Amino acid sequence: MTRIYTDDDANADALKPGFIAIIGYGSQGRAHARNLRDSGQQVIVGARLGGKAEATAKDDGFEVFTPAEAAKKASFVALLTPDMSHKDVYECDIAAQLSPGDTLMVAHGFSIHYGQIRPRTDIDVVLVAPKGPGDLVRREFEIGRGVPSLFAIHQDASGKARDKALAYCKGNGGTAGGAIETTLAEETETDLFGEQAVLCGGASELVAAGYETLVDAGYQPEIAYFECLHELKLIVDLMYEGGISRMHDFISETAKYGDLVSGPRVINDETKARMREVLTDIQTGKFARDWILENQAGKPQYDALLRADLEQDIEKTGARLRARMAWLQPGANAGQA
């Protein structure tokens, strides 16, 4: 059985003395920085001076430096900028500033696993990946709980990399939620597969295909939207709270029977074969190479595909219907406890 690491397995002093530099102050960076500071760690922020990130970090009470200055001052550097920026940020701002035994941390292994970053062998390289968005990571920490995290040790030059990774997990609430050890390869490949085959690519294509099937058969677009997209949240929430069994507990007998006999007709061996193709592209590095080259070319195919995705009829129908849903409008929940 997989071991789940808790607060008792982590020693916060493993990150002391010295600064933790958070490079990148987006959703994850902001949550990590505030959680670690509230846990008693010394945190500084590296951000482009004059930008929105610098202003937000200063408003939050942090000392802000350029990424290179922050990396030089710190003994633990958390690189939390977007994946495609890692290579330039590491090579231009971080690599030369790290001393032997210092630590480089990422929250997603893409850039290291696919060779965009080739860390020096005299530094520790670890991964700490909370399994939730930054606002949830912060919110759960503030109420004394935590979001489960993955951690991995890629290089252990100091002999203390595991202690430092677990200490970071603890400071960010990860060991309160439960931390699981992995590898950069496993974290990267499963994360990409989940996004592409199930969570984003698979789910959005399934929704769109269901909507189109109903509309093509003559049903009203609004009814198709409710049945294939709107009500999906109910099912996902039930599965999130208690797995497939909880979903079965709360749906009707008719829905349950339809699930059991028709689900395998839609998601079948052919679907799984296509999923294996997606996974193979990830494992061989083909997806990464294609995405890197797409970025280098200025993302023309990405922009065209995204534009086509957002111009689907289901998006137009949904926008019209959601405008009538008062609870989805900005400020609708203001003042609620």
PDB file of C-alpha atoms in Angstrom, residues 193 197 264 266-283:
ATOM      1  CA  PHE A 193      -2.550  12.159 -19.476  1.00  0.00           C
ATOM      2  CA  ALA A 197      -7.660  12.106 -21.932  1.00  0.00           C
ATOM      3  CA  PRO A 264     -19.473   1.021 -21.857  1.00  0.00           C
ATOM      4  CA  VAL A 266     -19.625   5.099 -25.391  1.00  0.00           C
ATOM      5  CA  ILE A 267     -16.356   4.602 -23.505  1.00  0.00           C
ATOM      6  CA  ASN A 268     -15.203   1.238 -24.821  1.00  0.00           C
ATOM      7  CA  ASP A 269     -12.113  -0.663 -25.920  1.00  0.00           C
ATOM      8  CA  GLU A 270     -11.692   1.649 -28.916  1.00  0.00           C
ATOM      9  CA  THR A 271     -11.747   4.673 -26.599  1.00  0.00           C
ATOM     10  CA  LYS A 272      -9.147   3.066 -24.369  1.00  0.00           C
ATOM     11  CA  ALA A 273      -6.995   2.328 -27.403  1.00  0.00           C
ATOM     12  CA  ARG A 274      -7.068   6.037 -28.285  1.00  0.00           C
ATOM     13  CA  MET A 275      -6.175   6.815 -24.650  1.00  0.00           C
ATOM     14  CA  ARG A 276      -3.177   4.506 -24.913  1.00  0.00           C
ATOM     15  CA  GLU A 277      -2.090   6.430 -28.011  1.00  0.00           C
ATOM     16  CA  VAL A 278      -2.294   9.672 -26.038  1.00  0.00           C
ATOM     17  CA  LEU A 279      -0.252   8.118 -23.234  1.00  0.00           C
ATOM     18  CA  THR A 280       2.353   6.814 -25.682  1.00  0.00           C
ATOM     19  CA  ASP A 281       2.801  10.310 -27.142  1.00  0.00           C
ATOM     20  CA  ILE A 282       3.377  11.589 -23.611  1.00  0.00           C
ATOM     21  CA  GLN A 283       5.757   8.788 -22.614  1.00  0.00           C
TER      22      GLN A 283
END
